[in-house]
Tab-separated table of C-alpha atoms and ligand atoms in Angstrom:
chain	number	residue	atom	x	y	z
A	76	UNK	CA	137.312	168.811	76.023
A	77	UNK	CA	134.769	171.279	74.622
A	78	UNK	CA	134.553	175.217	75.528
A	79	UNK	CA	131.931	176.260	77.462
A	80	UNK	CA	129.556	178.727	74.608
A	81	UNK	CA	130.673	182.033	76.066
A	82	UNK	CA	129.679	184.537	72.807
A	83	UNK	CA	126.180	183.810	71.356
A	84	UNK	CA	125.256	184.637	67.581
A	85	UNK	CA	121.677	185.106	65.935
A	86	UNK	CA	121.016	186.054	62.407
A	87	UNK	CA	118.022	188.230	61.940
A	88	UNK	CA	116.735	190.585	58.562
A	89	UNK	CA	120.673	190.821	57.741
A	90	UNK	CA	121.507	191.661	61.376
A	91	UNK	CA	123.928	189.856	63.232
A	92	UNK	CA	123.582	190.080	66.765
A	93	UNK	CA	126.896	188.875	68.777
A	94	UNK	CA	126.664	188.899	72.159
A	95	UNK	CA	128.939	188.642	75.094
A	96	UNK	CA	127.560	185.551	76.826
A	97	UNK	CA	129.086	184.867	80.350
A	98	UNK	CA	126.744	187.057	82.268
A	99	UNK	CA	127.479	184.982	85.328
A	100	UNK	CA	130.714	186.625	85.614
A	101	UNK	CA	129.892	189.908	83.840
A	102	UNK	CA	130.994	188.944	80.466
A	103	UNK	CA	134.768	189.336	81.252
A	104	UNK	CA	136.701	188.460	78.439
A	105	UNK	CA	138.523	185.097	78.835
A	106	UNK	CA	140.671	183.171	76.597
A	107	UNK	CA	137.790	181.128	75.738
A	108	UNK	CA	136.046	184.220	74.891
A	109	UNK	CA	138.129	185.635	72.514
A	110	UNK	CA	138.655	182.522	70.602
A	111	UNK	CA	135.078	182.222	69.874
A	112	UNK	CA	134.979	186.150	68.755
A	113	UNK	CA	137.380	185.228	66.431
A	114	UNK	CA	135.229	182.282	64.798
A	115	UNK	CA	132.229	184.239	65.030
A	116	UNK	CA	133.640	186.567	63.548
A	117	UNK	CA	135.497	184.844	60.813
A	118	UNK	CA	132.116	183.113	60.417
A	119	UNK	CA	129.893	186.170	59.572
A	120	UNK	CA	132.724	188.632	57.824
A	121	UNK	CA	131.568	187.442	54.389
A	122	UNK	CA	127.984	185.932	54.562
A	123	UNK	CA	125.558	187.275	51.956
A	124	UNK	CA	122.604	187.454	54.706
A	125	UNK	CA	124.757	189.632	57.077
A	126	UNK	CA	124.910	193.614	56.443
A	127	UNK	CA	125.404	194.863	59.805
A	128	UNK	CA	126.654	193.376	62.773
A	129	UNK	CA	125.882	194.511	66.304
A	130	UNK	CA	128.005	193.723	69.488
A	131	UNK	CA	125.764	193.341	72.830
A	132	UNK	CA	126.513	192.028	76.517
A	133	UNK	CA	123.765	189.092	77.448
A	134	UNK	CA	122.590	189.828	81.332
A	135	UNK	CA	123.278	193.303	82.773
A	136	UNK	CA	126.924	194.101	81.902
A	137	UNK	CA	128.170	194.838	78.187
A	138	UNK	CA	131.693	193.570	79.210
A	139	UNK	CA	133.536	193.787	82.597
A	140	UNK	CA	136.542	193.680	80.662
A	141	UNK	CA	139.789	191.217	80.562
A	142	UNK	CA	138.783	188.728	83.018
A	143	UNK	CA	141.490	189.051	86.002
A	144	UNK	CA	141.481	185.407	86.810
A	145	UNK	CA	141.739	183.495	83.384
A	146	UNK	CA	143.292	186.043	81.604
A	147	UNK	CA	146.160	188.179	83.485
A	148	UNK	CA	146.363	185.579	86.177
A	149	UNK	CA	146.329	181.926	85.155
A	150	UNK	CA	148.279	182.908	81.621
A	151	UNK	CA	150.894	184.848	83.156
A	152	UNK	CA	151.319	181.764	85.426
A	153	UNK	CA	152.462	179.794	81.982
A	154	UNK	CA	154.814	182.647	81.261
A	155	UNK	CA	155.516	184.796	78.441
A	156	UNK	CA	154.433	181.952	76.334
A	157	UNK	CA	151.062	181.859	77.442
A	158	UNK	CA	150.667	185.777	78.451
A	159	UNK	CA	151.593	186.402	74.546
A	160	UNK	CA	149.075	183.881	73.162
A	161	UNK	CA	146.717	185.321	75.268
A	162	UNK	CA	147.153	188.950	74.081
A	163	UNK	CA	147.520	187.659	70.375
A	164	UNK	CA	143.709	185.926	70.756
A	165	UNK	CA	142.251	189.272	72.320
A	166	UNK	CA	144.065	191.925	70.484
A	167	UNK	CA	143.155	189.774	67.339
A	168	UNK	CA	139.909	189.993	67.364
A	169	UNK	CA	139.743	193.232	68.198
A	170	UNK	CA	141.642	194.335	65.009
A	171	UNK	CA	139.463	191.800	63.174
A	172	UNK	CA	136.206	194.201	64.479
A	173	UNK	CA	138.164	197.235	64.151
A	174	UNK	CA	137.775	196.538	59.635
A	175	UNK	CA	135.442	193.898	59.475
A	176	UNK	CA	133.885	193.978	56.335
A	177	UNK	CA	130.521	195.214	57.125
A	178	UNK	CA	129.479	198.307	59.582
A	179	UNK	CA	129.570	197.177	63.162
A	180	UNK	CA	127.471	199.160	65.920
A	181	UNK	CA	128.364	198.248	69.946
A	182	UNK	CA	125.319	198.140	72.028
A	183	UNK	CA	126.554	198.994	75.696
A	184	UNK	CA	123.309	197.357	78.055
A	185	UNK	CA	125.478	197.801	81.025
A	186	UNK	CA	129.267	197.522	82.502
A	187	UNK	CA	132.199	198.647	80.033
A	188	UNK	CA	135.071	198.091	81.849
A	189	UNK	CA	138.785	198.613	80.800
A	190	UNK	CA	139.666	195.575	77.770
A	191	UNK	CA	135.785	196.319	76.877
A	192	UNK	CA	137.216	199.890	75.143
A	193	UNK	CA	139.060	198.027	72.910
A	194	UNK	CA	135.540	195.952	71.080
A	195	UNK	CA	133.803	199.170	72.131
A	196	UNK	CA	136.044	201.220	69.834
A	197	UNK	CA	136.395	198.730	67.233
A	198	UNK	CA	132.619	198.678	66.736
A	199	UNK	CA	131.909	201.670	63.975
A	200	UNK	CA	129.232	203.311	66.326
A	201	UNK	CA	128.132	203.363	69.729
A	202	UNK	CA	124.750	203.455	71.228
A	203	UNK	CA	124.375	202.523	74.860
A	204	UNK	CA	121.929	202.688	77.856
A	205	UNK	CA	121.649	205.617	80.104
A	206	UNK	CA	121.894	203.255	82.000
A	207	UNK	CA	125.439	201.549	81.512
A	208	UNK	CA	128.529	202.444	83.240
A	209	UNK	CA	131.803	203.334	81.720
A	210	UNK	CA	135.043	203.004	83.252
A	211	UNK	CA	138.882	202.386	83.283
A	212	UNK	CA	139.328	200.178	86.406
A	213	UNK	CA	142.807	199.492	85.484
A	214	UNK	CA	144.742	202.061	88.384
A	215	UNK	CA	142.402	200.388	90.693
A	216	UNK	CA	143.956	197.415	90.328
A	217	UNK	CA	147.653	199.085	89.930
A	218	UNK	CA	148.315	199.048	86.176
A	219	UNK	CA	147.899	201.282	83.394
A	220	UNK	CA	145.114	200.971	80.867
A	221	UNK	CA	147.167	198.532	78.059
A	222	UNK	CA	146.242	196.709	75.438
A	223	UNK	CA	145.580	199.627	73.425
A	224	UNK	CA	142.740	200.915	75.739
A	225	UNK	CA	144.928	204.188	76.420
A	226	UNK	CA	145.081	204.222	72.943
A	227	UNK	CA	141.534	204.393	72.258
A	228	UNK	CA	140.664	206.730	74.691
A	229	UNK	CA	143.295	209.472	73.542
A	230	UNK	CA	141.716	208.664	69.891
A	231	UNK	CA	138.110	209.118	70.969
A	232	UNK	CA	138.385	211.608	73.306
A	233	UNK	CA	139.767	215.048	74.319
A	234	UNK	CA	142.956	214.791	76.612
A	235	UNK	CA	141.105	216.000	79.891
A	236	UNK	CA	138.402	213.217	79.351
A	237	UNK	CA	140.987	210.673	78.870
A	238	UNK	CA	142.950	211.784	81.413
A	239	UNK	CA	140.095	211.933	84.041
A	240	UNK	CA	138.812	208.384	83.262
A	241	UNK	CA	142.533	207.559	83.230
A	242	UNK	CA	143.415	208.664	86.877
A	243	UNK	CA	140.135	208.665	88.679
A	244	UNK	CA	139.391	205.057	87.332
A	245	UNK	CA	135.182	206.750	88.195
A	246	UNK	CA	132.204	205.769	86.430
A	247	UNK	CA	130.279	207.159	83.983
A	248	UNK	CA	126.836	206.937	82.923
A	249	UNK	CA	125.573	206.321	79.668
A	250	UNK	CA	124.316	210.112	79.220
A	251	UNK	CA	127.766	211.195	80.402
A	252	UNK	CA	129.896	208.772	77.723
A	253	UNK	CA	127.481	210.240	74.801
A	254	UNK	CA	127.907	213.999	75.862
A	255	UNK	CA	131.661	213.252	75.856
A	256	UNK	CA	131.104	211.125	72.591
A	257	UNK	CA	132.823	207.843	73.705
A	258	UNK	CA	129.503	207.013	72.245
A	259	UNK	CA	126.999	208.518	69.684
A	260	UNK	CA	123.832	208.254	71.798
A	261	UNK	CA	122.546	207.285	75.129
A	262	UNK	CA	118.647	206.159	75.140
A	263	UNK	CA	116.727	204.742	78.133
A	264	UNK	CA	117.794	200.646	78.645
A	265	UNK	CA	114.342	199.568	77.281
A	266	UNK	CA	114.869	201.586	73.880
A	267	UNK	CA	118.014	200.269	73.552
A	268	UNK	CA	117.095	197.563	71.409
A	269	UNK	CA	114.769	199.264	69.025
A	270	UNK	CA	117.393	202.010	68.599
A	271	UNK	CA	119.789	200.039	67.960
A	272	UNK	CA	117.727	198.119	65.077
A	273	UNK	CA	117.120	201.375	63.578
A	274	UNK	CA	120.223	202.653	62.890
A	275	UNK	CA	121.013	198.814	61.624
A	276	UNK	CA	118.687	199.490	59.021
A	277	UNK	CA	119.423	202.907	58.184
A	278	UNK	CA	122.975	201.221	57.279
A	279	UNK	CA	121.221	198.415	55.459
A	280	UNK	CA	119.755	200.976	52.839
A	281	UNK	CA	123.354	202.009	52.027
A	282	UNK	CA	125.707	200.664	49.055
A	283	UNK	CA	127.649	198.002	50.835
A	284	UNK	CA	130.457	198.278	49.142
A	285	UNK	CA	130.483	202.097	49.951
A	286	UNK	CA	129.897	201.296	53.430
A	287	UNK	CA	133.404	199.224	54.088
A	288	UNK	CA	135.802	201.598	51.927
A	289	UNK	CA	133.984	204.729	53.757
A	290	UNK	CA	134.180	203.063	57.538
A	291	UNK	CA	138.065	202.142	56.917
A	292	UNK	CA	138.546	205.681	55.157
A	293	UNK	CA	137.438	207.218	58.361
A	294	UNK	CA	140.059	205.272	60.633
A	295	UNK	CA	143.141	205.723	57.763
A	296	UNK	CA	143.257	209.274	57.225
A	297	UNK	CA	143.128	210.461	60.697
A	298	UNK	CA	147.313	209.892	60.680
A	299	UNK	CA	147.513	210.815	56.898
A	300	UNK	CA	148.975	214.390	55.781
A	301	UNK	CA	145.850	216.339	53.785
A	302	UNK	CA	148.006	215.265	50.623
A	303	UNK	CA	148.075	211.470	51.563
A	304	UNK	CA	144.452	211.684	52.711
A	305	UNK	CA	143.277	213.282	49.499
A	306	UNK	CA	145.155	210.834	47.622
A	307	UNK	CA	144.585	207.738	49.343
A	308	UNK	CA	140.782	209.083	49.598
A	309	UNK	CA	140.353	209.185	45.059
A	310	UNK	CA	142.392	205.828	44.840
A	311	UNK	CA	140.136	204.658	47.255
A	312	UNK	CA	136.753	205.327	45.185
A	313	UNK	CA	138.470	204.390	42.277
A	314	UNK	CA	138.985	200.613	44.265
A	315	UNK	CA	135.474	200.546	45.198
A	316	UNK	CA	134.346	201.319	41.739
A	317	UNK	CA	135.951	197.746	40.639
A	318	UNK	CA	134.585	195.968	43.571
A	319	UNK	CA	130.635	197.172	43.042
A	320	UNK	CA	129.523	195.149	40.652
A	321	UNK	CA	125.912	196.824	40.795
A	322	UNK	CA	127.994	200.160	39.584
A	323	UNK	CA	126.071	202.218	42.582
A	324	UNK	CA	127.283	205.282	42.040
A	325	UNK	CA	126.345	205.694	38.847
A	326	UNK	CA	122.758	204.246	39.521
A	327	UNK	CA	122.766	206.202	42.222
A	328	UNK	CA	123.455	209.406	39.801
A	329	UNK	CA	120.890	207.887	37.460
A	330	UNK	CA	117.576	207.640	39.798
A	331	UNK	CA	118.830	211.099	40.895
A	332	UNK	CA	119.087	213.162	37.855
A	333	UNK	CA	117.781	210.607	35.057
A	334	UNK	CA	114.168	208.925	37.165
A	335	UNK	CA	114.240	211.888	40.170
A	336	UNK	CA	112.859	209.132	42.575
A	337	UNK	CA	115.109	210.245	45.462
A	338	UNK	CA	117.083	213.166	47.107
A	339	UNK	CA	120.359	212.141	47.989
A	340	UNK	CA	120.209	214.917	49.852
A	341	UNK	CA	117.184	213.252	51.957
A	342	UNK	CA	118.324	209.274	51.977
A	343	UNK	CA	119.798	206.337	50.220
A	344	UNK	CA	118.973	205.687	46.011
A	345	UNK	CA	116.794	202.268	45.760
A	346	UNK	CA	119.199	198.997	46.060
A	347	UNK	CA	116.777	197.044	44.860
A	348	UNK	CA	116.661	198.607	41.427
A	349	UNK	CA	120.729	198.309	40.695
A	350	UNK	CA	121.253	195.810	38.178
A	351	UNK	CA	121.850	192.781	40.677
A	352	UNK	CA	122.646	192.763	44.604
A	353	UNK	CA	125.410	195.354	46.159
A	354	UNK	CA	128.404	193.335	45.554
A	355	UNK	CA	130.861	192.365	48.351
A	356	UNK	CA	133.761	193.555	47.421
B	693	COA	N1	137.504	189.274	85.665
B	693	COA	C1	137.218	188.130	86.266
B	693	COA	N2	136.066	187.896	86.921
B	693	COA	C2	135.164	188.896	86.927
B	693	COA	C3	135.398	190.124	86.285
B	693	COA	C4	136.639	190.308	85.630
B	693	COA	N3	136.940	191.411	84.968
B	693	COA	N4	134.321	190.915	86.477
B	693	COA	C5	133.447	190.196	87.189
B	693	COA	N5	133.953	188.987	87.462
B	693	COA	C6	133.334	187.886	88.199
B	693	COA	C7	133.410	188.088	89.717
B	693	COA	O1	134.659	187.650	90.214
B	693	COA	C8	132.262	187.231	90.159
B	693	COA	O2	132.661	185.887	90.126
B	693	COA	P1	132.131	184.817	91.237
B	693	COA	O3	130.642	184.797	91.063
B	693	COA	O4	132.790	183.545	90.833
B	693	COA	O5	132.546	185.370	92.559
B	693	COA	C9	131.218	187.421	89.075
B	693	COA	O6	131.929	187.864	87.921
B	693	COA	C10	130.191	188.472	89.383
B	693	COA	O7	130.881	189.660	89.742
B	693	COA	P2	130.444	190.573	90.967
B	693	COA	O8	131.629	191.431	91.282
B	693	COA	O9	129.879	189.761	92.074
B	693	COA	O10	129.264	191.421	90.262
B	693	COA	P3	128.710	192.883	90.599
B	693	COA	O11	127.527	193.026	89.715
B	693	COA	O12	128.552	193.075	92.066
B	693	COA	O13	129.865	193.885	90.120
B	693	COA	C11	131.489	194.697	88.502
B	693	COA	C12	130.131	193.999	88.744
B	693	COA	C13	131.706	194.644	86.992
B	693	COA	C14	131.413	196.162	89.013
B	693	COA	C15	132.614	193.976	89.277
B	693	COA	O14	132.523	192.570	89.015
B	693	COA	C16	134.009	194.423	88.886
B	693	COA	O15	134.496	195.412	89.388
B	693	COA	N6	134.671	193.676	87.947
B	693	COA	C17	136.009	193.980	87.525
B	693	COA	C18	136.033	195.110	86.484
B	693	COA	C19	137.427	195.316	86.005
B	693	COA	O16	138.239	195.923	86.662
B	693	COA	N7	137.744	194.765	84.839
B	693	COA	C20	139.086	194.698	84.327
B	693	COA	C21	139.288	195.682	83.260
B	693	COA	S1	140.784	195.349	82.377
């Protein structure tokens, strides 16, 4: 028997836009759910006409979390069997979003509920609506905040925020969740879009290949010692000078100092006029 299509994909100017698609029950995530993350995501990690993927809710909710029925419920009813393949699907594709290959942004339209911390912190940045509501519902429903959603808010934000949203389990807005920086901006629901599609292409200017070693350099050093950081940090360029094939950095130098067509200071060196295409890596 086939799945019902419960995450829809379209491919536009190198964006990827991955939505949440069961707006009929909020977009909670089911098994279902995160299976077809995972192939969506294992679809677009490498394509050559994706540079940015963006994570959106279809309806009015971004995602009302793990869905209580089809996901605690009916798995724990198979027993640790099923609750464990369950967690594996979810928690998978999380960690897949968390250092997928190209820069991710989450676009929060509306309800971000508990599980939905874990894709909304796996996504690189955050813009959401003033309009959307943030919150950890889990002691509402008499458990703590798990699969690594306590996690995420002790890494995003200072203890007295995540302890708050912790205990209270009360809403916040989308202006709220940007001045606390659980996101990087809030902007009015019928901007969100267009916002959204900027900062997609501000990313698609960028060396690709400096994009994914400087995203996954960002989540790695944070439990590094300065030594290990600063370590890991020139063996890190010195990997992503193999993988560009278009040698960016030095073209980058070259239309800099050699052509003076660009600041660096003031925005990305020209792409299109490195020897061939960014490489992958
Ligand atoms: N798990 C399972 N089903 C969910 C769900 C979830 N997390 N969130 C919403 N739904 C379902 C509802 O049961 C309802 O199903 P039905 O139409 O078959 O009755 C449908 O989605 C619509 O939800 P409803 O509550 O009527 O919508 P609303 O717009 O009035 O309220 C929410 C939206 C998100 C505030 C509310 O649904 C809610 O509190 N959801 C649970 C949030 C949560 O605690 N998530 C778990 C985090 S781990």
């Amino acid at each position: 028997m086939s799945e019902d299509q419960v995450v829809s994909v379209r491919v536009e100017d190198r964006i990827a836009w991955v939505k949440f698609a069961r707006p009929e029950k909020r977009n909670a995530m089911n098994p279902a759910l995160n299976r077809q993350m995972m192939e969506v995501l294992d679809d677009l990690e490498y394509r050559d006409d994706v540079g940015v993927l963006v994570l959106g809710g279809e309806g009015n909710s971004w995602s009302a979390g793990m869905d209580l029925k089809e996901y605690f419920r009916e798995t724990e009813a198979q027993g640790l069997r099923g609750v464990r393949k369950s967690q594996r699907e979810s928690y998978g594709w999380f960690r897949r979003l968390r250092w997928f290959h190209k820069p991710t942004i989450a676009m929060v339209n509306g309800w971000c509920f508990g599980g939905g911390f874990g894709p909304l912190f796996a996504c690189d940045l955050a813009i959401c609506a003033d309009e959307a509501q943030f919150g950890l519902s889990e002691i509402n429903w008499g458990i703590l905040p798990g699969g690594g959603v306590t996690k995420v808010v002790v890494d995003l934000l200072p203890m007295r925020d995540a302890m708050w949203l912790t205990l209270t389990g009360e809403l916040i807005d989308g202006k709220q969740a940007s001045a606390m920086r659980l996101v990087n901006e809030s902007v009015p629901l019928d901007r969100l879009e267009a916002r959204t599609t900027e900062v997609a292409k501000l990313l698609l200017k960028k060396n690709s290949v400096a994009l994914k070693f400087a995203k996954d350099a960002v989540r790695r050093v944070g439990v590094m010692t300065y030594d290990e950081a600063e370590d890991y940090l020139v063996r890190m360029q010195e990997a992503a000078n193999f993988h560009d094939k278009t040698d960016g950095r030095k073209e980058g130098i070259r239309q800099f100092i050699d052509e003076k067509s660009y600041k660096p200071g003031l925005g990305a060196y020209d792409l299109d006029k490195a020897a061939g295409k960014p490489g992958q890596g």
